[in-house]
C-alpha positions as CSV (number, residue, x, y, z in Angstrom):
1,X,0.0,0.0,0.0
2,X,2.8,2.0,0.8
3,X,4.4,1.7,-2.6
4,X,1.3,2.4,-4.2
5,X,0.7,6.1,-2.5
6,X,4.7,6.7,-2.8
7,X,4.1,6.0,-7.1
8,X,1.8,8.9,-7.3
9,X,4.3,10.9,-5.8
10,X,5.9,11.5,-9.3
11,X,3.1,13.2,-11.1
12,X,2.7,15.9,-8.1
13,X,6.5,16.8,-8.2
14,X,6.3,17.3,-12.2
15,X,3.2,19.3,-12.0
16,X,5.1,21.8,-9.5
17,X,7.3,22.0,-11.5
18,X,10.2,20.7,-9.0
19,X,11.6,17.7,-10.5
20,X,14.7,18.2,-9.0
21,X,13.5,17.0,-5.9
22,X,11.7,13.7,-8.1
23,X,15.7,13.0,-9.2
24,X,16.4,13.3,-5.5
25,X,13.3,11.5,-4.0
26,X,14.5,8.8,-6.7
27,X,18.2,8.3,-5.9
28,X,17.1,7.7,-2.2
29,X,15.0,5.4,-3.0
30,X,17.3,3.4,-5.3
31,X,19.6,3.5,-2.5
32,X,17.6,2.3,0.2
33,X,16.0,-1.0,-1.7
34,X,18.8,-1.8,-3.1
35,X,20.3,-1.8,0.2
36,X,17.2,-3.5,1.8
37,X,17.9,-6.2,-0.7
38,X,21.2,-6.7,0.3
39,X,21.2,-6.8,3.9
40,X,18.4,-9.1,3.4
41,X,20.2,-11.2,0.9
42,X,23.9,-10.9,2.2
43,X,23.2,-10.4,6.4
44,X,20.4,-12.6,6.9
45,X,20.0,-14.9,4.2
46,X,16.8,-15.9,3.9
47,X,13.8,-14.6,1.5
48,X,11.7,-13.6,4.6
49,X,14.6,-11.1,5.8
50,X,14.5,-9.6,2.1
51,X,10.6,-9.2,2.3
52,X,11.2,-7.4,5.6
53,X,13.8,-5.1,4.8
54,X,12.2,-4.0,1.7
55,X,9.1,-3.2,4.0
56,X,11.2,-1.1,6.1
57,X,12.7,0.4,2.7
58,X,9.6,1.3,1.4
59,X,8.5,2.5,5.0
60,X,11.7,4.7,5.0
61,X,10.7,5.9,1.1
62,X,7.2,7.1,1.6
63,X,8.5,8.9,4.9
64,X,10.9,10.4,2.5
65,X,9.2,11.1,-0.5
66,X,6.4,12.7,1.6
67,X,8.3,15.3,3.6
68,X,9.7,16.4,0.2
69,X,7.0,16.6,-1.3
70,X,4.6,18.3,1.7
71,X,7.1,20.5,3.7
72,X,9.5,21.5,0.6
73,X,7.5,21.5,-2.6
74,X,3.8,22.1,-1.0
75,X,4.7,24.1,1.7
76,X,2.1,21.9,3.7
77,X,2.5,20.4,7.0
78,X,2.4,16.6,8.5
79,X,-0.4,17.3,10.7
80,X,-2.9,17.2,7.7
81,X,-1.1,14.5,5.7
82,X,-0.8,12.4,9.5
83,X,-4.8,13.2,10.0
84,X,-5.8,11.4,6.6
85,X,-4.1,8.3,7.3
86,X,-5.2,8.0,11.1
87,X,-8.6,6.2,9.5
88,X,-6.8,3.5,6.8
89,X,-4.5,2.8,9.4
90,X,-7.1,2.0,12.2
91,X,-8.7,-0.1,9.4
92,X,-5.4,-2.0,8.6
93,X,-5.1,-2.8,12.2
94,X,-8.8,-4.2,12.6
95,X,-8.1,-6.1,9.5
96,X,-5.0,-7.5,10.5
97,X,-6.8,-8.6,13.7
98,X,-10.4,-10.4,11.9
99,X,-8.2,-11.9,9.4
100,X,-5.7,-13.6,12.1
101,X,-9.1,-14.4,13.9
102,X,-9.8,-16.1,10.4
103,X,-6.5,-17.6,10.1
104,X,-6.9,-19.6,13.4
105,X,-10.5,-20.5,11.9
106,X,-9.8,-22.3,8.7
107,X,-6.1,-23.5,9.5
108,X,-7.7,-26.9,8.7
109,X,-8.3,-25.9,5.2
110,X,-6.0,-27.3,2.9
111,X,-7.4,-25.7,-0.5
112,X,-5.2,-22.7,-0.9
113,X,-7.8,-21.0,-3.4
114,X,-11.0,-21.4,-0.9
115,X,-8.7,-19.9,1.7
116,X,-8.2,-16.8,-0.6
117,X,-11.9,-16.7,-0.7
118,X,-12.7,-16.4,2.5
119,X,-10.3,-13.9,3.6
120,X,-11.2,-11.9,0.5
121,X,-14.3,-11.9,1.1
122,X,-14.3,-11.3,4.9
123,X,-11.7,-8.4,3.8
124,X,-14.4,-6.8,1.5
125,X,-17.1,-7.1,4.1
126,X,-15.1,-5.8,7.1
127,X,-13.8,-2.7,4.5
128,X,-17.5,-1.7,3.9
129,X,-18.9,-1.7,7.0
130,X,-15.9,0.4,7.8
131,X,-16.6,3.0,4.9
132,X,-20.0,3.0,5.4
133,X,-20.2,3.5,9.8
134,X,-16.9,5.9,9.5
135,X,-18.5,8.1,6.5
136,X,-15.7,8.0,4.0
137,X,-18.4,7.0,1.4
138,X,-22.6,6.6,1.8
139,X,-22.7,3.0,0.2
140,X,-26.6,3.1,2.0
141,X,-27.8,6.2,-0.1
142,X,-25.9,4.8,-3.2
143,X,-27.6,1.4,-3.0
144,X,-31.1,2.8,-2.6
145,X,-30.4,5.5,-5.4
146,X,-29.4,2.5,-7.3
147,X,-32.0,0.4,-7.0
148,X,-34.7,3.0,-7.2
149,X,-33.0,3.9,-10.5
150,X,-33.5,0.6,-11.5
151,X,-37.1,0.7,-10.6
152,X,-38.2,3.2,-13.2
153,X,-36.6,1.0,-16.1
């Protein structure tokens, strides 16, 4: 998730015209996976050390990128940028929780596929009762809207 808010970085930098600090924000970056990579590869040696270190990598990226991109470019502060995340992040911890609840649940399914299925499908439920009771989105007043739309044809 982190990578995919830290991509959309780029477009923002070009269209303020400061893509001097995109070159920079992109040489740290290079610089810290590849990094990641190799203290995972060359330190720990195992694939599971990689995956974490590249977490951390990213982690340290998006922390970078961000503080570039508000504070320097912007000319915003964290406190906004902090405030907007305070919501996904409460909803990343409730998910974690629910789908180790799940986990412990179906650990006696051996069908990797139907295992997908239920924690994708326990992940989209949880995530809309979220939306709906924390008012990111009205998926109530869009249904009925919907369906009375539907209705008239």
């Amino acid at each position: 998730a982190v990578q995919i808010i830290s991509s959309s970085s780029g477009s923002v930098f070009q269209a303020s015209n400061d893509t001097k600090r995109l070159f920079g924000a992109g040489i740290f970056s290079a610089v810290t996976i590849i990094t990641a990579i190799c203290i995972g590869m060359f330190v720990f040696n195992t694939m599971e050390w990689v995956a974490g270190c590249l977490c951390i990598a990213y982690a340290i990226n998006f922390i970078q990128c961000y503080y570039s991109l508000l504070l320097k470019t912007l000319g915003h502060g964290w406190k906004e940028f902090w405030k907007t995340l305070v919501k996904p992040a409460l909803l990343c911890i409730i998910l974690a929780g629910i789908l180790w609840l799940v986990q412990k649940g179906i650990s006696e399914v051996s069908n990797h596929f139907i295992a997908l299925c239920i924690y994708s499908i326990v992940t989209l439920a949880v995530t809309l009762v979220w939306v709906q009771l924390t008012g990111e989105y009205e998926l109530m007043t869009k249904i009925k809207s919907t369906v009375c739309r539907l209705r008239k044809h």
